[in-house]
GROMACS .gro file of C-alpha atoms in nm:
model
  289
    1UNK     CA    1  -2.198   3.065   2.018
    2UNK     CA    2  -2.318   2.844   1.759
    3UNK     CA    3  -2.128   2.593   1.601
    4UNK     CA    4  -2.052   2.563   1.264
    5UNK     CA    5  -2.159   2.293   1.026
    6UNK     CA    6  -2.020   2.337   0.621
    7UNK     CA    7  -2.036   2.064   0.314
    8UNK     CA    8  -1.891   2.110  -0.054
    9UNK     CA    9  -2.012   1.855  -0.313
   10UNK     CA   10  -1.665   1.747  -0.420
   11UNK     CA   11  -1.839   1.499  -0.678
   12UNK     CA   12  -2.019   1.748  -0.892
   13UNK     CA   13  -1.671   1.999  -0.898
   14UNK     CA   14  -1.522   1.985  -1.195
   15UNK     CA   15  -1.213   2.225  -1.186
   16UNK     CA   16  -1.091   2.451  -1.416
   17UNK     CA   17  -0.731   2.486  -1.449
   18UNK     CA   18  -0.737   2.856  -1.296
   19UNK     CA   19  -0.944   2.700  -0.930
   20UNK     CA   20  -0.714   2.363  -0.942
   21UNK     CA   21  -0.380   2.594  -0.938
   22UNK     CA   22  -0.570   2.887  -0.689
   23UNK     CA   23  -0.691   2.590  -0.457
   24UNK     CA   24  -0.329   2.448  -0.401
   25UNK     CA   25  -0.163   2.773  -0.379
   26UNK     CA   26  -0.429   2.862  -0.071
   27UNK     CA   27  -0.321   2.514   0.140
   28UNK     CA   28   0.033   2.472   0.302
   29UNK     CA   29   0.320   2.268   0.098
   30UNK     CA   30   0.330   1.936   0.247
   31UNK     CA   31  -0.066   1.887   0.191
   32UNK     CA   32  -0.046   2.018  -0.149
   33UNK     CA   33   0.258   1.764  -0.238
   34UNK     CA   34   0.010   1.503  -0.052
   35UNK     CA   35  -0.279   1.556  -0.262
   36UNK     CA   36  -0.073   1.539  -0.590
   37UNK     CA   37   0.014   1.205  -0.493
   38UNK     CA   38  -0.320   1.038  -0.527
   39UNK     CA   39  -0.383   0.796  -0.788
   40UNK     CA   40  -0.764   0.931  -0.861
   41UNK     CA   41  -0.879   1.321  -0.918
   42UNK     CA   42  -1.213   1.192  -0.691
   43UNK     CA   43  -0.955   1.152  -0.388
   44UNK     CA   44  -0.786   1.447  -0.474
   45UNK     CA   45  -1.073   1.706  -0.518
   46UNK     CA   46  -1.195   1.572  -0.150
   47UNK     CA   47  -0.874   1.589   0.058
   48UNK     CA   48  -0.870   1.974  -0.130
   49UNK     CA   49  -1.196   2.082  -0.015
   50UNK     CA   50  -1.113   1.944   0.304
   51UNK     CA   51  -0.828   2.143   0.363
   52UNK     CA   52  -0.998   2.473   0.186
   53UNK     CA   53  -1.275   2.412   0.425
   54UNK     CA   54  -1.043   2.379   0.756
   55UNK     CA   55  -0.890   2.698   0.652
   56UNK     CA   56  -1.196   2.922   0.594
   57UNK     CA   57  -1.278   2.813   0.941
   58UNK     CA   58  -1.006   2.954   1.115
   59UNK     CA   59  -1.035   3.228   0.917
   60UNK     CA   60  -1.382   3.335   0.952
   61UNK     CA   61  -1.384   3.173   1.361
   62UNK     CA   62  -1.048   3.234   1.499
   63UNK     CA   63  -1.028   3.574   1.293
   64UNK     CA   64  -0.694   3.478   1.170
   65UNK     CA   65  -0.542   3.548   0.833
   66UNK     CA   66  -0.521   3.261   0.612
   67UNK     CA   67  -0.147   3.319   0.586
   68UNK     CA   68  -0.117   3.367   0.958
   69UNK     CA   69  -0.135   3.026   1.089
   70UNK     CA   70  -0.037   2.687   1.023
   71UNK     CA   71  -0.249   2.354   1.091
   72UNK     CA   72  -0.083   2.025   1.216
   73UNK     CA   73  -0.199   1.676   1.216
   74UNK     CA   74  -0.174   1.492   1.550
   75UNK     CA   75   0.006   1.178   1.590
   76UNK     CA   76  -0.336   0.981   1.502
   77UNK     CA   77  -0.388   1.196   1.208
   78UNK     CA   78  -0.645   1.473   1.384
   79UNK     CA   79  -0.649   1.831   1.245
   80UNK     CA   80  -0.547   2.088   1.464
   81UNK     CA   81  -0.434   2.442   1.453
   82UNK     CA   82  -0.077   2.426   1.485
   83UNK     CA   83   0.058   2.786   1.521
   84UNK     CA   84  -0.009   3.009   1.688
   85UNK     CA   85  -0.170   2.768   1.973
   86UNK     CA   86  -0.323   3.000   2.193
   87UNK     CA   87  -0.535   3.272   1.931
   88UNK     CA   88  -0.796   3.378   2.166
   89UNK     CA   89  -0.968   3.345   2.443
   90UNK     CA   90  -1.194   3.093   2.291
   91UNK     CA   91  -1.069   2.738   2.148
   92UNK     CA   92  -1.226   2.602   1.878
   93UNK     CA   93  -1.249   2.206   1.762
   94UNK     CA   94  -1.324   2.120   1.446
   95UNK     CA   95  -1.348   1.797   1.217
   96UNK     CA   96  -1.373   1.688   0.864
   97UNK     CA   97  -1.442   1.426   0.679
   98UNK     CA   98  -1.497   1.336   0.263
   99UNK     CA   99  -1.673   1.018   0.134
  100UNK     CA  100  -1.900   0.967  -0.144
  101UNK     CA  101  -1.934   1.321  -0.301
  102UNK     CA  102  -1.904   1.551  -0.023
  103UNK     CA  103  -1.636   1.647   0.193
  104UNK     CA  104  -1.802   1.814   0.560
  105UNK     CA  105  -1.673   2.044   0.817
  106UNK     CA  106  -1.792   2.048   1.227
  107UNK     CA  107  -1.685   2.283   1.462
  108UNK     CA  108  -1.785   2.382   1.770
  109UNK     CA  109  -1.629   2.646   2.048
  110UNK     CA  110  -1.520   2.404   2.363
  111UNK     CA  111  -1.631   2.062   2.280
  112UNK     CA  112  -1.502   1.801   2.150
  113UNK     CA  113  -1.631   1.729   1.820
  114UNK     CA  114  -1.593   1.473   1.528
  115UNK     CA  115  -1.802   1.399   1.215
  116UNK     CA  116  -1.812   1.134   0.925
  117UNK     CA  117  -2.018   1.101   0.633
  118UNK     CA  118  -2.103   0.787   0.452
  119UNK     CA  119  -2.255   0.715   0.109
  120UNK     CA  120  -2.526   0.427   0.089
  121UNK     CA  121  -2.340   0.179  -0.177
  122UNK     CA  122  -2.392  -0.138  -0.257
  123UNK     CA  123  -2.092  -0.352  -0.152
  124UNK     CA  124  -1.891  -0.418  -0.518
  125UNK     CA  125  -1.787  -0.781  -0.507
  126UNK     CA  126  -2.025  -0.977  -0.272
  127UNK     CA  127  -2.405  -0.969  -0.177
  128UNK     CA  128  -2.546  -0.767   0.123
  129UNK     CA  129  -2.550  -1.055   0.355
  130UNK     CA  130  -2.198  -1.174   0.270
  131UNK     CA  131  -2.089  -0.832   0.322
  132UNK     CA  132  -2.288  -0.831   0.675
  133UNK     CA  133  -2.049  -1.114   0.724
  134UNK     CA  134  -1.736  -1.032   0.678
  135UNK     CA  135  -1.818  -0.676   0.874
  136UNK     CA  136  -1.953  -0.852   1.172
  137UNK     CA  137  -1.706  -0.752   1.473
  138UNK     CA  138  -1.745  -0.417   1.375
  139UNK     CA  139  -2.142  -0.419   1.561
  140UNK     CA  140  -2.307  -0.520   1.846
  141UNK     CA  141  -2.570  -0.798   1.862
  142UNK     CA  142  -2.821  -0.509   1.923
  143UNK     CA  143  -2.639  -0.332   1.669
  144UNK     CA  144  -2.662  -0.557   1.417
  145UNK     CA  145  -3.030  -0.660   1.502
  146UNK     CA  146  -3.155  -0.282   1.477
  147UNK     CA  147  -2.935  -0.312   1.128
  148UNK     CA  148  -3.115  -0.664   1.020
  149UNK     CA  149  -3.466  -0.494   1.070
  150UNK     CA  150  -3.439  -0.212   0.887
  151UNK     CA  151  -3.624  -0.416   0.538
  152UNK     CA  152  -3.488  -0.467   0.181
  153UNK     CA  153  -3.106  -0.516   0.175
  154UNK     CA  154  -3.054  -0.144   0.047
  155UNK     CA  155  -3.227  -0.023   0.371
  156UNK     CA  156  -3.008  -0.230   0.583
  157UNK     CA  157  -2.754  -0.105   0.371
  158UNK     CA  158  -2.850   0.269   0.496
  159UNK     CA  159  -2.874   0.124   0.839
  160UNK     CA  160  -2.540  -0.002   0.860
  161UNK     CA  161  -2.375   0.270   0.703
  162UNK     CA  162  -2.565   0.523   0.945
  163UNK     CA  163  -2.383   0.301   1.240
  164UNK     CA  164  -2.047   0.332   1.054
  165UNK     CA  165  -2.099   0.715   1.076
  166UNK     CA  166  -2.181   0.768   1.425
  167UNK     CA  167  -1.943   0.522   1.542
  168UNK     CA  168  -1.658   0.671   1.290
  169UNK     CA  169  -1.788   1.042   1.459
  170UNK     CA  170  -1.707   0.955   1.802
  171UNK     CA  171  -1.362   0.821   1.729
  172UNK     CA  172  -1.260   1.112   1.536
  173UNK     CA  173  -1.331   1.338   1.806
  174UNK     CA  174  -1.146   1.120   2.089
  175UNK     CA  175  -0.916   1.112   1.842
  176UNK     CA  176  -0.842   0.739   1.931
  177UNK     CA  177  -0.780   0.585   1.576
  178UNK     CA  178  -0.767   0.243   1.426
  179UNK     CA  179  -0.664   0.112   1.797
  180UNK     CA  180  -1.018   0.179   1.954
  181UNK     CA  181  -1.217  -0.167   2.003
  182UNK     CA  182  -1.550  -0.100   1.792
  183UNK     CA  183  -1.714  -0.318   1.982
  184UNK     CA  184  -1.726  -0.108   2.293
  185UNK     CA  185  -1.956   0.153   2.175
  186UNK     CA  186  -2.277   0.031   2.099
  187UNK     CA  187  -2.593   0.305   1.940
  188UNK     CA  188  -2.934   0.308   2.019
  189UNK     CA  189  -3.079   0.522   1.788
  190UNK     CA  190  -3.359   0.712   1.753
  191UNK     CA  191  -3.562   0.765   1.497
  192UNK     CA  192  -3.528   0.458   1.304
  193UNK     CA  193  -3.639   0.664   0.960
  194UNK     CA  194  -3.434   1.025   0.911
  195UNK     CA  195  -3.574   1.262   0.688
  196UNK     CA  196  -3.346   1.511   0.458
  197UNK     CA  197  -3.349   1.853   0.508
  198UNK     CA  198  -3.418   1.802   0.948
  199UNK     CA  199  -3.092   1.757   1.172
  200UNK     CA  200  -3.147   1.513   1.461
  201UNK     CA  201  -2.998   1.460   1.783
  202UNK     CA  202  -3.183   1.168   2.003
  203UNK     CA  203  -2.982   0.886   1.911
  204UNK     CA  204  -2.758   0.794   2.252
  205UNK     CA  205  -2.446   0.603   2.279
  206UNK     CA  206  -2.312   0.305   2.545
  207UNK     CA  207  -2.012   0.301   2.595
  208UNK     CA  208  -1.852   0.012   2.789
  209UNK     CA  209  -2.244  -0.100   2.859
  210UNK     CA  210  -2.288   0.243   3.004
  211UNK     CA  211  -2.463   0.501   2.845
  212UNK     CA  212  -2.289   0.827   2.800
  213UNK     CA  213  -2.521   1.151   2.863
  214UNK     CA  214  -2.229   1.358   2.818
  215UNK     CA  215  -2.188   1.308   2.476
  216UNK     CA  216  -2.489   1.417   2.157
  217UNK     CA  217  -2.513   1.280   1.839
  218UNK     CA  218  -2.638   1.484   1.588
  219UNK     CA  219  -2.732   1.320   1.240
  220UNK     CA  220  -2.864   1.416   0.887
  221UNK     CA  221  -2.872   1.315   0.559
  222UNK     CA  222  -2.737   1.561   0.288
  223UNK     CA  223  -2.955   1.356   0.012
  224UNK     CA  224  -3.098   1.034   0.021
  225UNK     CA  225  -2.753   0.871  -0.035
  226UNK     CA  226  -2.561   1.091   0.199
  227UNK     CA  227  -2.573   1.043   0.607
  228UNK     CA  228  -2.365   1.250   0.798
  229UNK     CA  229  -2.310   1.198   1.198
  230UNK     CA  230  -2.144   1.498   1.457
  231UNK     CA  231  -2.009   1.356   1.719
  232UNK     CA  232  -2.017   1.630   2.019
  233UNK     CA  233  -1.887   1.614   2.376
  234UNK     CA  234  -1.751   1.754   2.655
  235UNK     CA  235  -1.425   1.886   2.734
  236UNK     CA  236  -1.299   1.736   3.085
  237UNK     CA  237  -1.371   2.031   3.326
  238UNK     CA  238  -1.640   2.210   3.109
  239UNK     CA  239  -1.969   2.291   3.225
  240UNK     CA  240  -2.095   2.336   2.861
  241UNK     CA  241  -2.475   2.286   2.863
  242UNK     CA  242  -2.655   2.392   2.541
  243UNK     CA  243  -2.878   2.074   2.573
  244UNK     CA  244  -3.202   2.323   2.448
  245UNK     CA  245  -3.036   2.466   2.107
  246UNK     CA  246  -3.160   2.356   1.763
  247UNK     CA  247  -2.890   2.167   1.587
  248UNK     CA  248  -2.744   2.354   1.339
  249UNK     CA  249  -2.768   2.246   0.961
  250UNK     CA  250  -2.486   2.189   0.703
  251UNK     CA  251  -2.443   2.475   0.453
  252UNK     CA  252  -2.360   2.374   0.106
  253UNK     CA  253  -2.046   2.625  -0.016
  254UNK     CA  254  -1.957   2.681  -0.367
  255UNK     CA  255  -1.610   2.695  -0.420
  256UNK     CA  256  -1.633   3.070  -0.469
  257UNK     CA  257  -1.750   3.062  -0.134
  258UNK     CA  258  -1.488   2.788  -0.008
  259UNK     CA  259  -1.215   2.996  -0.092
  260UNK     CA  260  -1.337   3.317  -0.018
  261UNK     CA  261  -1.085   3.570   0.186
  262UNK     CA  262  -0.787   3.311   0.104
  263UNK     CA  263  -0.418   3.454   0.046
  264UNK     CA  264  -0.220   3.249  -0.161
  265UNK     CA  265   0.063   3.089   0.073
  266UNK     CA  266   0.297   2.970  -0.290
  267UNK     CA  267   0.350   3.036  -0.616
  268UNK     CA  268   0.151   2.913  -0.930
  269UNK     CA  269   0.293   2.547  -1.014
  270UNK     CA  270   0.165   2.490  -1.348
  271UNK     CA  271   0.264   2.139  -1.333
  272UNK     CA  272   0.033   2.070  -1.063
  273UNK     CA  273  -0.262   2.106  -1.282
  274UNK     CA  274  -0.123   1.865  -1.518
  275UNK     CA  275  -0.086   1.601  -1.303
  276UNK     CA  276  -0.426   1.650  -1.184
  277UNK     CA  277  -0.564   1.662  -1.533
  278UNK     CA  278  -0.339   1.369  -1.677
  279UNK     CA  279  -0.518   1.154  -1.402
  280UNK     CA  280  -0.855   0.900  -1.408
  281UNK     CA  281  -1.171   1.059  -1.183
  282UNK     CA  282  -1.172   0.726  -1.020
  283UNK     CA  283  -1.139   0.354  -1.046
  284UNK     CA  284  -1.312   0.167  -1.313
  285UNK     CA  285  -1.551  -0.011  -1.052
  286UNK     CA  286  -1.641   0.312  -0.900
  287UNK     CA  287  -1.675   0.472  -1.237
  288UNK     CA  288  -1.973   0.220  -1.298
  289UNK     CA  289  -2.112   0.223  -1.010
   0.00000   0.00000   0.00000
């Protein structure tokens, strides 16, 4: 069974009042009061598509009702589906992840899975190279050389960022947190140029100076701005081999399409929308950027 791979532009969603109040009726209490306490509507629309997205997966893969189960966090903040714990025969992992203006959803039936996405900026205070700086324990000398190559500062920009993404993947989906040492995974990716619109999956990852051939990374870029990395292993005591099939490709959902079979778990709060409205899209900086 093919996996499942799902973005929403959360940048370019502007909501009306009637989608704001529909959106956090359709996600469970304590993430709605969560999202109403960010600062900036960017931050909020992101975490909501995030959660809209985790649901419609369950729905559509786990054939539950979107009132008929609840999803946890774990104690490292990793989704989960909370209740019930055993649906079906077949588990499913899943991952999301918002930066820039997209929030993404992997999931895959019996592997582990993660995925981050990270937008190509230019670092707001400092140059490239002092940036490089400051952000050096997070790479490996190869790491760091493959990063240096890449050409103008904007391309080693793109290069590091691409490393942040794949290394950010395979966290999430040990689910190991801020804890996990950086510097023992090291990438040795392949090809040094993606192209949008193809979905690869050579790049392979050391862990510990070994590599891992357990463990695929597949990678793509949304737009030219956008690279997104899906972290996928294996479950201890799986013999899942699908080494042959084509990586799937992100679908971009509307959010007719995000929200599509959701039951409303609450009742309309009509404050919620002016909380959200009453707020700034996102900080000043940002805003200029």
């Amino acid at each position: 069974m093919e996996g499942v791979r799902w973005a929403f532009r959360c940048g370019a969603w502007s909501p009306s009042r009637s989608e704001w109040l529909l959106a956090a009726r359709c996600i469970q209490q304590e993430e709605k009061n969560r999202i109403g306490q960010f600062v900036f509507t960017k931050d909020a629309k992101s975490a909501m598509a995030g959660r809209l997205l985790m649901r419609r997966l369950v729905c559509e893969k786990v054939c539950l009702p979107w009132d008929g189960f609840r999803l946890g966090r774990t104690e490292r903040g990793k989704p989960y589906l909370a209740e019930p714990s055993s649906p079906g025969s077949l588990h499913w992992n899943f991952n999301v992840s918002h930066q820039g203006d997209y929030a993404v959803l992997a999931a895959e039936p019996g592997r582990q899975v993660g995925v981050d996405i990270m937008k190509t900026t230019r670092p707001g205070s400092s140059t490239v190279q002092e940036f490089f700086r400051i952000m050096t324990r997070q790479f490996t000398e190869l790491e760091w050389r493959t990063i240096r190559s890449a050409g103008s500062d904007w391309d080693q920009l793109a290069m590091f960022y691409r490393h942040w993404a794949l290394k950010e993947s395979f966290i999430k989906a040990i689910g190991s947190g801020l804890g996990f040492d950086l510097q023992r995974v090291e990438f040795h990716i392949s090809p040094n140029q993606l192209q949008e619109g193809r979905v690869y999956s050579q790049t392979r990852m050391h862990l510990d100076e070994e590599q891992e051939d357990g463990w695929t990374f597949e990678e793509c870029l949304l737009d030219k701005h956008h690279h997104v990395a899906v972290a996928l292993g294996t479950p201890e005591g799986s013999v899942y081999k699908d080494a042959e099939a084509t990586p799937p490709s992100f679908t971009l959902l509307s959010f007719s399409e995000l929200v599509s079979g959701a039951t409303p778990l609450s009742d309309e709060d009509p404050a919620y929308w002016e909380s959200f409205q009453s707020k700034q899209e996102a900080p000043v900086r940002q805003s200029e950027a």
